[in-house]
Coordinates of C-alpha atoms and ligand atoms in Angstrom, one line a residue:
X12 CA 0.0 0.0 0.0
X13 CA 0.9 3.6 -0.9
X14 CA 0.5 6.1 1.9
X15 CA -0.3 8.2 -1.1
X16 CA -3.1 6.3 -1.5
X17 CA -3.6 5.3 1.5
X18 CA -6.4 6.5 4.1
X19 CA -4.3 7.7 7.4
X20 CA -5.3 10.4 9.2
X21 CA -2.4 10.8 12.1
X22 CA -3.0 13.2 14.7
X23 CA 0.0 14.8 16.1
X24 CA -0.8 16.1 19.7
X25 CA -2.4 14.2 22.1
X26 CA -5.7 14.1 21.7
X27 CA -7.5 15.7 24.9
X28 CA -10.6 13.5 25.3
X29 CA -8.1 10.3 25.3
X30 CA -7.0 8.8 28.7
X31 CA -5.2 6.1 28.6
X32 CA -2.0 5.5 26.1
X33 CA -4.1 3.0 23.6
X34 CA -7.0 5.4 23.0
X35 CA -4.6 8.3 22.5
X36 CA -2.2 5.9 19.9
X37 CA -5.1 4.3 17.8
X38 CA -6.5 8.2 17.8
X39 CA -2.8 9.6 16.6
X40 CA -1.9 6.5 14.4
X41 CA -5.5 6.9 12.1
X42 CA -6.8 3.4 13.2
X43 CA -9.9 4.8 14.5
X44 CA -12.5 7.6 15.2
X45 CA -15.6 7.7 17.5
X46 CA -18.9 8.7 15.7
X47 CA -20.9 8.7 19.3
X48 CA -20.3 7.8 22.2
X49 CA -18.9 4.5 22.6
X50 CA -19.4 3.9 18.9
X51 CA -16.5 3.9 16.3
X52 CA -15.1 4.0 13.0
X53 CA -12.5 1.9 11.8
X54 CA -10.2 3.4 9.8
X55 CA -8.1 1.4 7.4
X56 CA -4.8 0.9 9.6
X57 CA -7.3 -0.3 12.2
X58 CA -9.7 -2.3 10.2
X59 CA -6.6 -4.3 9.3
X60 CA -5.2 -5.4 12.7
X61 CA -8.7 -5.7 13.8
X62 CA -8.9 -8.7 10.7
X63 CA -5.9 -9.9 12.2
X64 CA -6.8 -10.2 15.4
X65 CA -9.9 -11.8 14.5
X66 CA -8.6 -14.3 11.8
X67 CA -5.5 -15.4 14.8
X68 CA -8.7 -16.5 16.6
X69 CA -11.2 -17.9 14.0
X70 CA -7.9 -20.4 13.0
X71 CA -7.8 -21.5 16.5
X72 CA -11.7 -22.0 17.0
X73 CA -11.9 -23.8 13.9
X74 CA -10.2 -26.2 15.6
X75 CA -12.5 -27.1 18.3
X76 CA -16.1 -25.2 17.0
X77 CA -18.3 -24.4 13.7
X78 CA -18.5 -21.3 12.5
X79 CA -21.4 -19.8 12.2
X80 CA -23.1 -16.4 11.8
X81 CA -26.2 -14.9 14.2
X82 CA -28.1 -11.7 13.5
X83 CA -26.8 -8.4 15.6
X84 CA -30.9 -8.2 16.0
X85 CA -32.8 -10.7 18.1
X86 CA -36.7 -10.4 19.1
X87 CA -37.2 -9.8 22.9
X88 CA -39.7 -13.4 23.0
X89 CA -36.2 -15.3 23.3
X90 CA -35.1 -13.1 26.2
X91 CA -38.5 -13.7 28.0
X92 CA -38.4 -17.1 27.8
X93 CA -35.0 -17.5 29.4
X94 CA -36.1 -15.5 32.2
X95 CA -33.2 -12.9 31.2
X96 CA -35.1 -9.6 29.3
X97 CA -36.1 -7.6 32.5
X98 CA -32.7 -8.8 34.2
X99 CA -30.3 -7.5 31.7
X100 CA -31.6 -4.3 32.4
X101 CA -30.2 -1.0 30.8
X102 CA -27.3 -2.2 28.6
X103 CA -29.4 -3.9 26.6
X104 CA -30.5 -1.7 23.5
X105 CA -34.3 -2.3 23.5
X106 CA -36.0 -1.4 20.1
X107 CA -39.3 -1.6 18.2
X108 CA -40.1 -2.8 14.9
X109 CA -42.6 -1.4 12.7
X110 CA -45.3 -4.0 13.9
X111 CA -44.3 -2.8 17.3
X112 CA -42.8 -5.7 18.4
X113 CA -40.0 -6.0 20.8
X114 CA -36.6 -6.3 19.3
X115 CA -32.9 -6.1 20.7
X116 CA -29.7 -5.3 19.4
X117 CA -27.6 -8.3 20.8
X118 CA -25.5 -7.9 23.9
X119 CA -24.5 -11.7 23.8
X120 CA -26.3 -14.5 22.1
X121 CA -27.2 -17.5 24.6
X122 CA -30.8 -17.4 23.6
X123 CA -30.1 -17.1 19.9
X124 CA -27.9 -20.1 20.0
X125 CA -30.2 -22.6 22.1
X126 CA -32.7 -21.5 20.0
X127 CA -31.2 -22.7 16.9
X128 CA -29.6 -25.6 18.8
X129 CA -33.6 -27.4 19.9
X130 CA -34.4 -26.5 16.4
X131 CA -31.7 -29.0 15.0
X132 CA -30.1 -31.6 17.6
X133 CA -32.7 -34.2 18.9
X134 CA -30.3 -36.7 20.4
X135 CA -27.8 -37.8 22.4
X136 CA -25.9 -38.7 18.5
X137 CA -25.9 -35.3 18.0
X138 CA -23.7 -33.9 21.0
X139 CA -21.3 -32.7 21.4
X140 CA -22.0 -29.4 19.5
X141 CA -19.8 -26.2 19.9
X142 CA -20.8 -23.6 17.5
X143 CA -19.3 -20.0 17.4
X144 CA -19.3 -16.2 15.7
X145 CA -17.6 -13.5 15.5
X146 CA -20.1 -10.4 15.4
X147 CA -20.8 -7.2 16.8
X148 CA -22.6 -6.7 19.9
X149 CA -24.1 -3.8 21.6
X150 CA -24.2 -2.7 25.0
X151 CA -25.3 0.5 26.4
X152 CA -22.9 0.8 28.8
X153 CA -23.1 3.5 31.5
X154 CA -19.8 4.7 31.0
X155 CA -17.8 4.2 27.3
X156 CA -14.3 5.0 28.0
X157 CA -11.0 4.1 27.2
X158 CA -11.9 3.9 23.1
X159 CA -12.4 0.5 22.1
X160 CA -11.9 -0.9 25.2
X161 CA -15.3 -0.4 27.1
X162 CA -17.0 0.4 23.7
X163 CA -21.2 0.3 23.1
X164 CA -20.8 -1.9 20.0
X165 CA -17.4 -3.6 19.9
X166 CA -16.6 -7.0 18.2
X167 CA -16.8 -10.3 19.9
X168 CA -15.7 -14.0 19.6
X169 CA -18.4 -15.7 21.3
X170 CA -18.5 -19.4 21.0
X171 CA -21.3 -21.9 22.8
X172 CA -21.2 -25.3 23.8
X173 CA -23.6 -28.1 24.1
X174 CA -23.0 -31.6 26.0
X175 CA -24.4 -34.7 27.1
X176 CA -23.4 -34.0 31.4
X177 CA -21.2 -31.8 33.2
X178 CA -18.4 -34.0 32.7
X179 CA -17.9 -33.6 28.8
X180 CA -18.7 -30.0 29.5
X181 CA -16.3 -29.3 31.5
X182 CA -13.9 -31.1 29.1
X183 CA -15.2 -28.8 26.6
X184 CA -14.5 -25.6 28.7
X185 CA -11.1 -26.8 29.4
X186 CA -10.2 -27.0 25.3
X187 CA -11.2 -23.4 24.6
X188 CA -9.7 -22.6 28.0
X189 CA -5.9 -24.2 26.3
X190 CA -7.1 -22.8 23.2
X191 CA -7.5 -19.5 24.2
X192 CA -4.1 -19.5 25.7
X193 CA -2.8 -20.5 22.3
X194 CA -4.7 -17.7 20.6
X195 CA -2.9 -14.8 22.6
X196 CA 0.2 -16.7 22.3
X197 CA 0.0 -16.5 18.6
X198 CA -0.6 -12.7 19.1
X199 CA 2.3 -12.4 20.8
X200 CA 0.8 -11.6 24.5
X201 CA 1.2 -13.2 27.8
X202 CA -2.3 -14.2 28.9
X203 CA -3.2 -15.0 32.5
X204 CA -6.2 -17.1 33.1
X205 CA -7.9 -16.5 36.4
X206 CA -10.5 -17.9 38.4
X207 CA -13.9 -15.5 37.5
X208 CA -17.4 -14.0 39.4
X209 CA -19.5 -15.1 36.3
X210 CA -22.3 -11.7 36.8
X211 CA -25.6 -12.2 34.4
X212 CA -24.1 -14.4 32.2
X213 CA -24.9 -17.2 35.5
X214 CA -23.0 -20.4 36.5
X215 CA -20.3 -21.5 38.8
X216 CA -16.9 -22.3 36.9
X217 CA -15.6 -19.3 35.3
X218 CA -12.3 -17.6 34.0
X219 CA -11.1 -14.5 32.8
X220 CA -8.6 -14.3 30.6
X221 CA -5.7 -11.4 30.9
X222 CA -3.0 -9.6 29.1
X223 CA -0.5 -8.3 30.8
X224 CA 0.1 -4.6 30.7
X225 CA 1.6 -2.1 33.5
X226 CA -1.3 0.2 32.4
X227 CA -3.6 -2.9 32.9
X228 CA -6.9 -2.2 35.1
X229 CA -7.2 -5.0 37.3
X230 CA -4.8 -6.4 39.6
X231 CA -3.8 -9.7 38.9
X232 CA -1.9 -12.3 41.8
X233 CA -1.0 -15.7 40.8
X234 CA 1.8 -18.5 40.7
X235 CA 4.0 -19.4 37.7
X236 CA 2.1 -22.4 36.5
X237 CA -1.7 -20.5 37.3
X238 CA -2.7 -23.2 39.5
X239 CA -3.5 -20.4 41.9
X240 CA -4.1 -16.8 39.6
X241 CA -6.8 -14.0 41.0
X242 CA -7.8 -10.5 39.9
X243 CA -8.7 -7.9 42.1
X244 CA -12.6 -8.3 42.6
X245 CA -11.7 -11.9 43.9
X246 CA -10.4 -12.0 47.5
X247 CA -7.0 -13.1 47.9
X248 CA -7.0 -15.8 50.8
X249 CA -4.9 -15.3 54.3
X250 CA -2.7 -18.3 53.1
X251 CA -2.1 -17.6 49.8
X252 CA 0.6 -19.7 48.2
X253 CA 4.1 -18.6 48.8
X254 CA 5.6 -17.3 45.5
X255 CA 2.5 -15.0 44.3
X256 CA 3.3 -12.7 41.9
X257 CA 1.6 -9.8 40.8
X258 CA 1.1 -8.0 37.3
X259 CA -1.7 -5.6 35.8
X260 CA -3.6 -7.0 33.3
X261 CA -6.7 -6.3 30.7
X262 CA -9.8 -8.7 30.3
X263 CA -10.0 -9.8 26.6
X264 CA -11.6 -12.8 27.1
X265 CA -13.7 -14.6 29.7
X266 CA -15.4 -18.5 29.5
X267 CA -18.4 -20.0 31.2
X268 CA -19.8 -22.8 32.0
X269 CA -23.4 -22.8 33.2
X270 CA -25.1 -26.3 33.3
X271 CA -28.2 -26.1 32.1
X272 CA -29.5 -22.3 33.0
X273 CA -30.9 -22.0 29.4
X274 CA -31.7 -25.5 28.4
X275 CA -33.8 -25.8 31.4
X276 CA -35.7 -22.1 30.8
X277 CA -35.7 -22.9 27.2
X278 CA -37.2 -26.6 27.5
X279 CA -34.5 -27.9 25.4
X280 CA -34.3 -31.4 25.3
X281 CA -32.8 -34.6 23.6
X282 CA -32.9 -38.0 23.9
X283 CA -30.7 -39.6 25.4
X284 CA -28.8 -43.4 25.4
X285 CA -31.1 -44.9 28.0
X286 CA -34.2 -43.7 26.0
X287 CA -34.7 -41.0 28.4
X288 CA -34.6 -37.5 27.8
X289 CA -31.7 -35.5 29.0
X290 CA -31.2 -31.8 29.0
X291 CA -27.7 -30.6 27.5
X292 CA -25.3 -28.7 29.2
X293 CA -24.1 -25.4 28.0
X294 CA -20.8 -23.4 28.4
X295 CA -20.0 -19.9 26.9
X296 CA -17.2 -18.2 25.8
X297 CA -15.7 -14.4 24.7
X298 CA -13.3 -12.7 23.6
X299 CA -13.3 -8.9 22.6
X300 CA -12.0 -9.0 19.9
X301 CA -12.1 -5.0 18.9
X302 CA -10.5 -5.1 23.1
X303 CA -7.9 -7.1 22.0
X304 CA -6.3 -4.8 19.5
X305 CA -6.5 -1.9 22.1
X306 CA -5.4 -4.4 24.8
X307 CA -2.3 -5.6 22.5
X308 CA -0.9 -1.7 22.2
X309 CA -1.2 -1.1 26.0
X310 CA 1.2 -3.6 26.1
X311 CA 3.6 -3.3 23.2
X312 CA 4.0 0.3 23.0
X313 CA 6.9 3.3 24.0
X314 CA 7.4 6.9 23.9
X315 CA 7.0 7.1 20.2
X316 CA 4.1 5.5 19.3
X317 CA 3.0 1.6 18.9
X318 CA 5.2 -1.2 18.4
X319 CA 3.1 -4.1 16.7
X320 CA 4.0 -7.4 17.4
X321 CA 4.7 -9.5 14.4
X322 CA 1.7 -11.6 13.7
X323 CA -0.6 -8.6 14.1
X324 CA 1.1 -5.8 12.3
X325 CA -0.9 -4.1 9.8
X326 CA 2.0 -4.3 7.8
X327 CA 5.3 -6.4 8.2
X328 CA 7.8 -3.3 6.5
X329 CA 7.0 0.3 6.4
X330 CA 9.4 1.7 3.5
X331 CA 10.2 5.1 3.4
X332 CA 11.4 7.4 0.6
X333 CA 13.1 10.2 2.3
X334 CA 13.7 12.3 -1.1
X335 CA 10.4 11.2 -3.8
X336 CA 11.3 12.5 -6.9
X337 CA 15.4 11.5 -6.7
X338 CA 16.2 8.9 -9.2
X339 CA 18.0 6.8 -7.3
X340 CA 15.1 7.0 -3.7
X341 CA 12.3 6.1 -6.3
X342 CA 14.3 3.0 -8.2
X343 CA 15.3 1.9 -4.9
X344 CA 12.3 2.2 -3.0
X345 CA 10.0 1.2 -6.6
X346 CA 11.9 -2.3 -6.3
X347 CA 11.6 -2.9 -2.6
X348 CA 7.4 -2.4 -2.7
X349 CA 7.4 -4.9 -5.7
X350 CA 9.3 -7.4 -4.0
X351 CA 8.4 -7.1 -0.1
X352 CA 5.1 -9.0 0.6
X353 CA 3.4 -6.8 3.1
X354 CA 4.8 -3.4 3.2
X355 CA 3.3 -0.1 3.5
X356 CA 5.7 2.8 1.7
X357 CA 5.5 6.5 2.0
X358 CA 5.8 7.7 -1.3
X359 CA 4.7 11.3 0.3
X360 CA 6.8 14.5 0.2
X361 CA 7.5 15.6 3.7
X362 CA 10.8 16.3 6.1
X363 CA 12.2 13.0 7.1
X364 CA 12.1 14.0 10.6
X365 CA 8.0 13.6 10.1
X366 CA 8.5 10.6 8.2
X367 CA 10.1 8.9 10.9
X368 CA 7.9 10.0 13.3
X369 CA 5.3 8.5 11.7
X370 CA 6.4 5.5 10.9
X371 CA 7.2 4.7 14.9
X372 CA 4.1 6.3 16.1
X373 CA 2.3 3.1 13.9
X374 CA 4.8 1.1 14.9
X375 CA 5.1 -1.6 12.1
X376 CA 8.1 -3.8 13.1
X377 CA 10.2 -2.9 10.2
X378 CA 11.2 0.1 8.4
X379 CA 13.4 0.4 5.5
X380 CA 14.8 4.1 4.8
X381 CA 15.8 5.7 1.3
X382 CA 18.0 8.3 1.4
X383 CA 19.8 9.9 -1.6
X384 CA 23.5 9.2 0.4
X385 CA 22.4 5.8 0.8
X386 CA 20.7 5.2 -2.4
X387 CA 23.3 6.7 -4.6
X388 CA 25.6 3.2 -3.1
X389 CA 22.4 0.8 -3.5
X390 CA 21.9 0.7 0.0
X391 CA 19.3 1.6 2.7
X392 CA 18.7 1.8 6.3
X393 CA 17.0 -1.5 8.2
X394 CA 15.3 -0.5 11.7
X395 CA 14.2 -2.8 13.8
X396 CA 10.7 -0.7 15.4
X397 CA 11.0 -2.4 18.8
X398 CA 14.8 -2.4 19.3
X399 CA 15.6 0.7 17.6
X400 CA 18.6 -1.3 16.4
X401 CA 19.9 0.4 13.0
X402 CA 21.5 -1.2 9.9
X403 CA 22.9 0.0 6.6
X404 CA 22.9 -2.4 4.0
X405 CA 22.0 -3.6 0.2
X406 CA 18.5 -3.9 -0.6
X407 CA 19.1 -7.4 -1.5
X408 CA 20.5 -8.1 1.6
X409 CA 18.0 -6.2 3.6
X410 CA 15.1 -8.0 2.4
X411 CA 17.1 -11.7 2.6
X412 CA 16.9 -10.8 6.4
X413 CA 13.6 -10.0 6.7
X414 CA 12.5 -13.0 4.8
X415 CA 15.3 -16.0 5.1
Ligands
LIG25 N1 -21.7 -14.6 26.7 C1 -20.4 -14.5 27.4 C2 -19.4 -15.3 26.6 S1 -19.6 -15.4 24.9 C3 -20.1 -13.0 27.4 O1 -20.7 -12.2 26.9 N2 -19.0 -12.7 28.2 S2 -18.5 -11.3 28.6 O2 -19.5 -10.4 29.0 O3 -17.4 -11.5 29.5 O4 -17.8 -10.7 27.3 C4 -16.8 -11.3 26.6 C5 -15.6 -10.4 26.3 O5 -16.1 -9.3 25.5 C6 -15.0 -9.8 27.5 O6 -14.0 -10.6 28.1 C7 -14.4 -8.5 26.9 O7 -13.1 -8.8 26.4 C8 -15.3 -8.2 25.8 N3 -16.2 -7.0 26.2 C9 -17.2 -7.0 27.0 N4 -17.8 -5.8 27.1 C10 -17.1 -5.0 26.3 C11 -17.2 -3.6 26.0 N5 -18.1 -2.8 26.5 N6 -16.3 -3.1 25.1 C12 -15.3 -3.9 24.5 N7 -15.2 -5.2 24.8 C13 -16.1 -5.8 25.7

């Protein structure tokens, strides 16, 4: 992509209404804009870490679940009958159809789910089933803040599971529990799983999912292995095990498991081995996905602006042509967009001291500068975003290290 092409609206100063460093970065760096409260654009530069994000964990959950796709808008009946439509209460979006009937826009999709489930599984045969989607939902929380980190609509993973007892349910949980820690693994985080209150979404066997960052908001306390791991809404026992350690940390992702809350309101039934009917057992399970990317710059950032970690960079290289318009820059930098893969180049006039800044305040993990000193030998200058480490060297040779 050519930035003179490209959509990227940088923001140089902080912007004022921005509190915490990721809000301020995604502002400054073009990857997003708020349209209401709580409610945002995204930009191109966002958009594409966002699909990153989300394809890191749709690879993963095709491994255990089925894709599938729900409607953002769901009719209130589905809510009533699972006992949870006055409950919710005010950060669920209620609205009314043209007939006057009672509609929602999605804050989570249990009911949708079961729903569909009854309508197609009728036996034991049938189970285990563990279906997911990756879909906006809307809350109408009392405060947005932070950006896209307590949004009103923001993007979720939610997946849903459905077994024969508590036993292959909670063998269920357990595989998106390990898959989850693979997911943020792949995204280059440390994620802490912790022991969870599980609020309206009910049940008794819940965990929340962490990434570390010093600017995290929660508190978290546990043990190398996470055989013990807390965050700070949980009480920490008098004898907690020697060797706690402590970090901050942000909730991307959180998993359930519920029995059967909604199969039992829901009157969802199959049949089982023995003849008899038996009523499944359900787990669910998120992960904010639009949090994520947020969550990911809290911790991979410095002074200058966002350092992406490989597998979720917008773009691998950002080239830079320091002088457009000198023969030598352009042939240089011409050659090096043709033959590096995922590279975004500023093509743009401007004083390389902006250029620079640019490039670090999006943070892509490579840059490759073009200088008419350097170009007029065949060479450029390699940076490595997170190290700052320098090198001055041949195209050729620049790109075999990049992509040996
Ligand atoms: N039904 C369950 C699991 S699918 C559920 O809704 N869980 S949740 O409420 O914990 O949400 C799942 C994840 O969505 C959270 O871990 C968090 O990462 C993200 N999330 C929740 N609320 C917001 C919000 N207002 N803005 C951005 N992300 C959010």
């Amino acid at each position: 992509m050519k930035l003179s092409e490209y959509f990227l609206p940088l923001i140089k100063e902080n912007p004022q209404e921005a509190q915490i460093v990721s809000h301020r970065l995604m502002l400054r760096a073009g990857m997003i804009r708020q349209l209401n409260s709580g409610i945002y654009n995204w930009l191109p530069l966002g958009l594409n870490v966002l699909k990153k994000v989300e394809n890191i964990v749709r690879e993963e959950m095709d491994k255990i679940a089925n894709e599938i796709l729900m409607p953002t808008m769901q009719p209130a009946e589905l809510w009533q009958e699972s006992g949870r439509y006055e409950a919710y209460g005010k950060e669920m979006l209620r609205i009314k159809d043209r007939h006057d009937r009672d509609m929602l826009f999605g804050p989570t999709a249990e009911e949708v789910v079961t729903d569909m489930f009854r309508g197609g599984c009728k036996s034991y045969k049938d189970l285990p089933k563990v279906l997911y989607n990756i879909q906006w939902k809307f809350r109408d929380e009392v405060r947005p803040r932070f950006g896209v980190m307590r949004g009103r609509e923001f993007f979720m993973k939610d997946s849903y599971s459905f077994d024969i007892d508590e036993e292959a349910a909670k063998v269920t949980y357990f595989k998106h529990h390990a898959a989850y820690l693979k997911i943020f693994e792949r995204m280059g985080m440390k994620a802490i799983p912790v022991r969870a209150n599980t609020g309206p979404i009910g049940g008794d066997l819940s965990h929340e999912f962490h990434i570390v960052a010093n600017t995290g908001e929660s508190a978290l306390y546990y043990t190398d292995d996470y055989s013990y791991a807390m965050a700070d809404e949980m009480h920490i026992p008098e004898k907690a095990p020697t060797g706690v350690k402590e970090a901050r940390g942000i909730e991307v992702g959180h998993i359930f498991y519920f029995g059967t809350k909604y199969t039992d309101a829901m009157k969802v039934k199959v049949q089982g081995k023995d003849g008899k009917e038996l009523v499944p057992h359900m787990g669910s399970y998120g992960i904010g996905v639009s949090r994520v990317v947020a969550a990911i710059i809290e911790a991979s950032h410095d002074d200058n602006g966002i350092i992406w970690p490989e597998h979720v960079a917008p773009y691998r290289v950002g080239l830079i042509n320091i002088k457009p318009g000198d023969a030598a820059c352009d042939k240089i930098c011409n050659e090096a967009y043709e033959r590096l893969p995922s590279c975004l180049y500023d093509d743009k006039e401007g004083s390389a001291g902006a250029k620079f800044a640019a490039m670090d305040l999006i943070g892509l993990p490579w840059q490759i500068a073009v200088g008419p000193r350097l170009a007029a030998n065949g060479n450029v200058e390699l940076k490595n975003r997170k190290t700052g480490e320098k090198q001055e060297l041949s195209l050729e040779a620049a790109i075999g290290k990049l992509y040996s």
